Tab-separated table of C-alpha atoms and ligand atoms in Angstrom:
chain	number	residue	atom	x	y	z
L	1	MET	CA	25.269	8.591	-12.255
L	2	THR	CA	25.063	4.787	-11.886
L	3	GLU	CA	21.552	3.442	-11.899
L	4	LYS	CA	20.191	2.077	-8.642
L	5	LEU	CA	19.017	-1.549	-8.839
L	6	VAL	CA	15.451	-1.797	-7.550
L	7	LEU	CA	13.135	-4.763	-7.013
L	8	VAL	CA	9.363	-4.296	-7.225
L	9	THR	CA	7.329	-7.316	-6.084
L	10	GLY	CA	3.598	-7.439	-6.880
L	11	ALA	CA	4.499	-5.321	-9.916
L	12	CYS	CA	1.331	-6.302	-11.820
L	13	GLY	CA	-0.974	-5.036	-9.075
L	14	GLU	CA	-2.542	-1.560	-8.934
L	15	ILE	CA	0.219	0.071	-6.894
L	16	GLY	CA	2.862	-1.979	-8.752
L	17	GLN	CA	1.933	-0.786	-12.235
L	18	ALA	CA	1.711	2.846	-11.124
L	19	LEU	CA	4.949	2.669	-9.138
L	20	VAL	CA	6.977	1.099	-11.960
L	21	GLN	CA	5.809	3.923	-14.232
L	22	GLY	CA	6.614	6.478	-11.503
L	23	LEU	CA	10.144	5.088	-11.055
L	24	ALA	CA	10.721	5.197	-14.828
L	25	GLN	CA	9.551	8.808	-14.991
L	26	LYS	CA	11.872	9.722	-12.114
L	27	GLY	CA	14.800	7.932	-13.818
L	28	GLY	CA	18.032	6.568	-12.405
L	29	TYR	CA	16.664	3.079	-11.700
L	30	ARG	CA	17.189	-0.342	-13.242
L	31	ILE	CA	13.879	-2.035	-12.388
L	32	VAL	CA	13.534	-5.766	-11.752
L	33	THR	CA	9.854	-6.712	-11.468
L	34	ALA	CA	8.330	-9.787	-9.870
L	35	ASP	CA	4.776	-11.148	-9.805
L	36	LEU	CA	2.720	-14.305	-10.192
L	37	ALA	CA	1.331	-12.847	-13.440
L	38	PRO	CA	3.069	-11.834	-16.669
L	39	LEU	CA	3.669	-8.082	-17.055
L	40	PRO	CA	0.797	-6.020	-18.487
L	41	ASN	CA	1.608	-4.141	-21.705
L	42	ASN	CA	1.823	-0.734	-20.032
L	43	ILE	CA	5.023	-1.714	-18.139
L	44	THR	CA	6.725	-4.414	-20.257
L	45	SER	CA	9.132	-1.925	-21.834
L	46	ILE	CA	10.030	-0.389	-18.448
L	47	SER	CA	11.007	-3.592	-16.616
L	48	ALA	CA	14.644	-4.583	-17.147
L	49	GLU	CA	13.739	-8.119	-16.093
L	50	HIS	CA	10.505	-9.775	-14.944
L	51	VAL	CA	10.684	-12.705	-12.539
L	52	GLN	CA	7.351	-14.491	-12.854
L	53	GLY	CA	6.257	-16.969	-10.221
L	54	ASP	CA	5.353	-17.501	-6.585
L	55	LEU	CA	7.471	-15.099	-4.534
L	56	VAL	CA	8.180	-17.569	-1.734
L	57	TYR	CA	9.763	-19.967	-4.258
L	58	GLN	CA	11.464	-17.198	-6.262
L	59	ILE	CA	13.357	-15.637	-3.359
L	60	LYS	CA	16.553	-17.646	-3.886
L	61	THR	CA	16.753	-16.142	-7.384
L	62	PHE	CA	17.090	-12.706	-5.845
L	63	TYR	CA	20.177	-13.497	-3.736
L	64	ASP	CA	22.343	-12.891	-6.817
L	65	TYR	CA	21.127	-9.321	-7.291
L	66	ASP	CA	22.751	-6.297	-5.650
L	67	PHE	CA	19.495	-4.481	-4.844
L	68	ASP	CA	19.792	-0.979	-3.398
L	69	LEU	CA	16.049	-0.657	-2.974
L	70	ILE	CA	13.101	-3.031	-2.573
L	71	PHE	CA	9.416	-2.160	-2.915
L	72	HIS	CA	7.624	-5.201	-1.545
L	73	LEU	CA	4.058	-4.815	-2.792
L	74	ALA	CA	3.030	-8.462	-3.234
L	75	ALA	CA	0.081	-9.191	-0.939
L	76	SER	CA	-3.287	-10.930	-0.638
L	77	LEU	CA	-5.738	-8.184	0.354
L	78	SER	CA	-8.300	-8.113	3.150
L	79	SER	CA	-11.408	-9.733	1.621
L	80	LYS	CA	-9.495	-12.409	-0.290
L	81	ALA	CA	-7.398	-13.152	2.794
L	82	GLU	CA	-10.556	-13.902	4.794
L	83	VAL	CA	-11.598	-16.483	2.221
L	84	SER	CA	-8.185	-18.237	2.055
L	85	SER	CA	-6.410	-17.159	5.226
L	86	GLU	CA	-3.654	-19.791	5.191
L	87	GLU	CA	-2.618	-18.877	1.661
L	88	ALA	CA	-2.761	-15.195	2.628
L	89	HIS	CA	-0.483	-15.862	5.593
L	90	ARG	CA	1.964	-17.688	3.318
L	91	ILE	CA	2.093	-14.812	0.809
L	92	ASN	CA	1.797	-11.890	3.226
L	93	VAL	CA	4.030	-13.181	6.020
L	94	GLU	CA	6.299	-15.895	4.618
L	95	GLY	CA	6.951	-13.884	1.448
L	96	THR	CA	7.771	-10.755	3.452
L	97	MET	CA	9.918	-12.632	5.976
L	98	GLN	CA	11.987	-14.235	3.212
L	99	LEU	CA	12.525	-10.877	1.512
L	100	LEU	CA	13.455	-9.161	4.793
L	101	MET	CA	15.997	-11.911	5.464
L	102	LEU	CA	17.474	-11.416	1.964
L	103	ALA	CA	17.714	-7.659	2.480
L	104	VAL	CA	19.323	-7.876	5.930
L	105	TYR	CA	21.765	-10.522	4.708
L	106	ARG	CA	22.881	-8.224	1.850
L	107	SER	CA	22.995	-5.153	4.125
L	108	GLU	CA	25.351	-6.916	6.528
L	109	LYS	CA	27.443	-8.680	3.849
L	110	TYR	CA	28.044	-5.571	1.726
L	111	GLN	CA	27.961	-3.085	4.643
L	112	LYS	CA	25.272	-1.056	2.838
L	113	SER	CA	21.746	-0.825	4.236
L	114	VAL	CA	19.181	-2.004	1.694
L	115	LYS	CA	16.146	0.327	1.683
L	116	PHE	CA	12.972	-1.723	2.101
L	117	LEU	CA	9.687	0.096	1.332
L	118	PHE	CA	6.619	-1.694	2.652
L	119	PRO	CA	2.964	-0.809	1.934
L	120	SER	CA	1.115	-1.397	5.174
L	121	SER	CA	-2.520	-0.465	5.604
L	122	ILE	CA	-5.328	1.099	7.662
L	123	ALA	CA	-6.257	-2.569	8.137
L	124	VAL	CA	-3.768	-2.744	11.048
L	125	TYR	CA	-6.314	-0.784	13.060
L	126	GLY	CA	-9.288	-2.403	14.831
L	127	LEU	CA	-12.185	-0.409	16.290
L	128	GLU	CA	-14.532	-2.414	18.513
L	129	SER	CA	-17.773	-0.591	17.658
L	130	LEU	CA	-19.227	2.163	15.463
L	131	GLU	CA	-19.415	4.324	18.580
L	132	GLU	CA	-15.685	3.878	19.184
L	133	LYS	CA	-15.002	4.449	15.469
L	134	ARG	CA	-16.907	7.743	15.523
L	135	ALA	CA	-15.367	8.783	18.838
L	136	LYS	CA	-11.791	8.070	17.730
L	137	GLY	CA	-12.103	9.864	14.373
L	138	ALA	CA	-8.616	10.245	12.846
L	139	VAL	CA	-6.308	7.780	14.612
L	140	LYS	CA	-2.560	8.112	15.265
L	141	GLU	CA	-0.124	5.257	14.547
L	142	ASP	CA	0.108	3.972	18.121
L	143	VAL	CA	-3.592	3.480	18.942
L	144	CYS	CA	-6.118	0.712	18.204
L	145	ASN	CA	-3.501	-1.614	16.664
L	146	MET	CA	-5.917	-4.536	17.156
L	147	PRO	CA	-6.704	-5.781	13.608
L	148	HIS	CA	-9.831	-7.883	13.034
L	149	THR	CA	-8.606	-9.500	9.802
L	150	MET	CA	-5.881	-11.933	8.715
L	151	TYR	CA	-4.556	-9.266	6.323
L	152	GLY	CA	-4.448	-6.666	9.115
L	153	CYS	CA	-2.607	-9.090	11.419
L	154	ASN	CA	-0.150	-9.875	8.613
L	155	LYS	CA	0.577	-6.215	7.896
L	156	LEU	CA	1.013	-5.301	11.580
L	157	TYR	CA	3.314	-8.278	12.229
L	158	CYS	CA	5.392	-7.510	9.133
L	159	GLU	CA	5.758	-3.899	10.313
L	160	LYS	CA	7.199	-5.268	13.544
L	161	LEU	CA	9.465	-7.657	11.629
L	162	GLY	CA	10.748	-4.774	9.530
L	163	VAL	CA	11.609	-2.774	12.636
L	164	TYR	CA	13.264	-5.867	14.157
L	165	TYR	CA	15.501	-6.357	11.095
L	166	SER	CA	16.314	-2.625	11.100
L	167	LYS	CA	17.234	-2.263	14.775
L	168	TYR	CA	17.639	-5.528	16.708
L	169	PHE	CA	18.473	-8.361	14.252
L	170	GLY	CA	20.238	-11.135	16.181
L	171	GLN	CA	20.772	-8.578	18.977
L	172	LYS	CA	23.778	-7.435	16.941
L	173	HIS	CA	22.923	-3.818	17.793
L	174	LEU	CA	24.584	-4.627	21.141
L	175	ASP	CA	27.856	-5.653	19.471
L	176	GLU	CA	30.875	-3.351	19.777
L	177	ASN	CA	30.728	-2.719	16.000
L	178	PRO	CA	27.139	-3.347	15.019
L	179	PRO	CA	26.732	-4.404	11.369
L	180	HIS	CA	24.706	-2.517	8.801
L	181	MET	CA	21.073	-3.513	9.121
L	182	LEU	CA	17.978	-2.936	7.026
L	183	ASP	CA	16.510	0.519	6.303
L	184	PHE	CA	12.828	-0.398	6.683
L	185	ARG	CA	10.185	2.243	5.855
L	186	ALA	CA	6.437	1.519	5.866
L	187	ILE	CA	3.353	3.518	4.885
L	188	ARG	CA	-0.147	2.618	6.137
L	189	PHE	CA	-2.197	3.203	2.987
L	190	PRO	CA	-5.892	4.097	3.013
L	191	GLY	CA	-8.174	2.781	0.258
L	192	LEU	CA	-6.498	3.666	-3.042
L	193	ILE	CA	-8.337	4.684	-6.212
L	194	SER	CA	-6.840	4.589	-9.703
L	195	ALA	CA	-8.472	5.798	-12.911
L	196	PHE	CA	-6.424	3.242	-14.862
L	197	THR	CA	-6.759	-0.011	-12.931
L	198	LEU	CA	-9.402	-1.762	-10.849
L	199	PRO	CA	-8.798	-3.308	-7.416
L	200	SER	CA	-9.134	-7.011	-6.555
L	201	GLY	CA	-9.517	-8.826	-3.266
L	202	GLY	CA	-9.754	-5.749	-1.039
L	203	THR	CA	-12.601	-4.378	1.068
L	204	SER	CA	-12.130	-0.688	0.243
L	205	ASP	CA	-12.811	-1.783	-3.359
L	206	TYR	CA	-16.434	-0.531	-3.254
L	207	GLY	CA	-15.177	3.058	-3.777
L	208	PRO	CA	-13.305	2.533	-7.084
L	209	GLU	CA	-15.732	-0.206	-8.239
L	210	MET	CA	-18.715	2.137	-7.828
L	211	LEU	CA	-17.017	4.972	-9.737
L	212	HIS	CA	-15.784	2.777	-12.591
L	213	ALA	CA	-19.263	1.168	-12.919
L	214	ALA	CA	-20.975	4.582	-13.015
L	215	ALA	CA	-18.523	5.791	-15.669
L	216	GLN	CA	-19.415	2.780	-17.834
L	217	GLY	CA	-23.134	3.186	-17.245
L	218	LYS	CA	-23.275	-0.182	-15.442
L	219	PRO	CA	-25.532	-0.685	-12.383
L	220	TYR	CA	-23.578	-1.182	-9.127
L	221	SER	CA	-24.691	-2.869	-5.899
L	222	CYS	CA	-22.481	-1.561	-3.094
L	223	PHE	CA	-21.503	-4.198	-0.512
L	224	VAL	CA	-21.379	-1.706	2.406
L	225	ARG	CA	-23.913	0.705	3.985
L	226	GLU	CA	-24.261	4.321	2.765
L	227	ASP	CA	-22.906	5.732	6.074
L	228	THR	CA	-19.713	3.641	5.874
L	229	LYS	CA	-16.707	5.952	6.215
L	230	ILE	CA	-12.987	5.223	5.783
L	231	SER	CA	-10.047	7.164	4.334
L	232	PHE	CA	-9.162	7.088	0.626
L	233	MET	CA	-6.427	8.452	-1.625
L	234	ALA	CA	-5.736	9.031	-5.308
L	235	MET	CA	-3.213	6.519	-6.700
L	236	PRO	CA	-0.832	9.301	-7.853
L	237	ASP	CA	-0.571	10.464	-4.227
L	238	ALA	CA	0.202	6.917	-3.075
L	239	ILE	CA	3.074	6.732	-5.566
L	240	LYS	CA	4.248	10.221	-4.576
L	241	SER	CA	4.369	9.122	-0.923
L	242	LEU	CA	6.463	6.025	-1.719
L	243	LEU	CA	8.953	8.013	-3.796
L	244	MET	CA	9.135	10.801	-1.203
L	245	LEU	CA	9.757	8.422	1.712
L	246	THR	CA	12.400	6.589	-0.341
L	247	ASP	CA	14.457	9.750	-0.765
L	248	VAL	CA	14.346	11.082	2.806
L	249	PRO	CA	17.745	10.802	4.566
L	250	ARG	CA	17.454	8.158	7.323
L	251	GLU	CA	18.613	10.597	9.975
L	252	LYS	CA	15.530	12.776	9.322
L	253	LEU	CA	13.201	9.860	10.212
L	254	ASN	CA	12.365	9.100	13.856
L	255	HIS	CA	9.961	6.299	12.958
L	256	HIS	CA	9.667	3.353	10.566
L	257	VAL	CA	5.885	3.313	10.070
L	258	TYR	CA	3.718	6.241	8.921
L	259	ASN	CA	0.047	7.036	8.386
L	260	ILE	CA	-0.768	9.131	5.333
L	261	ALA	CA	-4.122	10.760	4.639
L	262	ALA	CA	-5.866	12.603	1.807
L	263	PHE	CA	-9.669	12.445	2.136
L	264	ALA	CA	-12.352	10.432	3.954
L	265	LEU	CA	-15.791	9.994	2.394
L	266	THR	CA	-18.856	7.886	3.144
L	267	ALA	CA	-20.083	5.381	0.554
L	268	GLY	CA	-23.150	7.621	0.176
L	269	GLU	CA	-20.932	10.608	-0.682
L	270	PHE	CA	-19.211	8.487	-3.344
L	271	ARG	CA	-22.659	7.709	-4.738
L	272	ASP	CA	-23.592	11.409	-4.778
L	273	ARG	CA	-20.385	12.316	-6.639
L	274	ALA	CA	-20.900	9.461	-9.119
L	275	VAL	CA	-24.518	10.467	-9.872
L	276	GLU	CA	-23.497	14.120	-10.193
L	277	ALA	CA	-20.801	13.180	-12.743
L	278	PHE	CA	-22.799	10.436	-14.504
L	279	PRO	CA	-26.513	11.247	-14.226
L	280	GLY	CA	-28.506	8.059	-14.567
L	281	ALA	CA	-25.909	6.023	-12.660
L	282	GLN	CA	-27.754	3.177	-10.889
L	283	ILE	CA	-26.152	2.608	-7.495
L	284	THR	CA	-27.818	0.544	-4.766
L	285	PHE	CA	-26.639	-0.548	-1.312
L	286	GLU	CA	-26.801	-4.243	-0.320
L	287	PRO	CA	-24.376	-4.651	2.562
L	288	ASN	CA	-22.414	-7.895	2.834
L	289	PRO	CA	-22.261	-8.451	6.629
L	290	ARG	CA	-18.687	-9.833	6.691
L	291	ARG	CA	-17.218	-7.163	4.433
L	292	GLN	CA	-19.256	-4.525	6.277
L	293	GLY	CA	-17.759	-5.777	9.542
L	294	ILE	CA	-14.253	-5.357	8.135
L	295	VAL	CA	-14.662	-1.689	7.137
L	296	ASP	CA	-16.569	-0.925	10.350
L	297	SER	CA	-13.444	-2.053	12.231
L	298	TRP	CA	-11.274	0.408	10.236
L	299	PRO	CA	-10.945	4.065	11.356
L	300	GLU	CA	-12.979	6.888	9.803
L	301	ASP	CA	-9.684	8.632	9.039
L	302	VAL	CA	-6.018	8.659	10.040
L	303	ASP	CA	-3.778	11.339	11.599
L	304	ASP	CA	-0.651	11.809	9.446
L	305	THR	CA	1.129	14.405	11.537
L	306	LEU	CA	4.317	12.283	11.749
L	307	ALA	CA	4.637	12.017	7.954
L	308	ARG	CA	3.961	15.742	7.541
L	309	THR	CA	6.511	16.768	10.173
L	310	GLU	CA	9.273	14.201	9.476
L	311	TRP	CA	9.231	14.096	5.650
L	312	ASP	CA	6.978	16.996	4.574
L	313	TRP	CA	4.209	14.716	3.316
L	314	LYS	CA	1.244	16.484	1.738
L	315	PRO	CA	-1.280	14.976	-0.700
L	316	ASP	CA	-1.898	16.708	-4.050
L	317	TYR	CA	-5.545	15.628	-4.153
L	318	ASP	CA	-8.219	16.294	-1.552
L	319	ALA	CA	-11.726	14.981	-2.385
L	320	ASP	CA	-12.642	17.783	-4.818
L	321	GLU	CA	-9.243	17.761	-6.554
L	322	PHE	CA	-9.407	13.944	-6.775
L	323	PHE	CA	-12.680	14.050	-8.694
L	324	ASP	CA	-12.186	17.244	-10.699
L	325	ASP	CA	-8.452	17.198	-11.507
L	326	TYR	CA	-7.631	13.476	-11.667
L	327	PHE	CA	-10.363	10.834	-11.648
L	328	LEU	CA	-13.226	12.213	-13.772
L	329	PRO	CA	-11.023	13.609	-16.596
L	330	GLU	CA	-9.080	10.317	-16.845
L	331	ILE	CA	-12.104	8.016	-16.418
L	332	ARG	CA	-14.033	9.870	-19.097
L	333	LYS	CA	-11.098	9.421	-21.478
L	334	ARG	CA	-10.799	5.730	-20.521
L	335	TYR	CA	-14.462	4.928	-21.199
L	336	GLY	CA	-14.927	7.454	-24.028
L	337	LYS	CA	-17.446	9.562	-22.073
L	338	ASN	CA	-16.076	12.982	-23.071
M	401	AKB	C1	-7.995	-3.589	1.233
M	401	AKB	O1	-9.126	-3.172	1.091
M	401	AKB	O2	-7.712	-4.692	1.663
M	401	AKB	C2	-6.852	-2.663	0.855
M	401	AKB	C3	-6.396	-1.905	2.045
M	401	AKB	C4	-7.255	-0.882	2.631
M	401	AKB	O3	-5.324	-2.123	2.517
M	401	AKB	N1	-7.269	-1.804	-0.202
């Protein structure tokens, strides 16, 4: 079977590293990676070619490649994007727009829809108050799409752009023989936690940061309140969801954008689990008002009925399985705490 040519942007990030390894395990792919940074050791041997540099300036390079599949992971996350919002807009929107244009150009030229997998986020949601957040509970895809952050606005707009390039590009869908367009598929990820990498620039980062600090015996000051609740997921489940959605026949999908859920915990519950696993862990709570405001605007949880019914999504790790079967065993190995 001929290998499929796949592009992974943001390959050096948390999802990127895990996804490149997941694609290699699955086999059948020739992987071209792209990122601002050089490849970390754990994926250098897997990448067939690494294009290092600013994505917006690298795009023209990619016009020569016959990509079947694109995982566009490059992004400036929510907290970082609030500090440098213009740069975030350039990366998150201009980068995505350029890549969507490349993919739709190739789809039309070679009459073969390029599959474009896009990691969106719970950050597209915006709850106006803690009362509304508690009342709404697990939100469906079509409610509260009123993001409070640059990053959330970028992700929501790029979802819409993806649907535009899949269904209405140049209004060519009205032509007698409409051309092949993009096959855009997006997942709204909750906060992701890996035992092997640490997050940077996000606002759900307090979860993984707290656990990694406790495992190393380092004190941790949490930048949100104890009662702060949002949805989280084990990194292996995030990769599973991307690979599952990639393989679903288009005709089985009635949507382009999907919530996925696994577990939702408060920051206090993370603390309890960390202290239980690493007695003596010193965890305090010193909320940062701006970052607190961001997570307060995100839902307590998400409703992933569409993903479950349209492509049989189901996480492998609920909260207990996350700690007992994935995170604690791996983190203890990583920091030599066996
Ligand atoms: C962030 O915190 O910005 C990300 C996200 C929830 O999309 N981890």
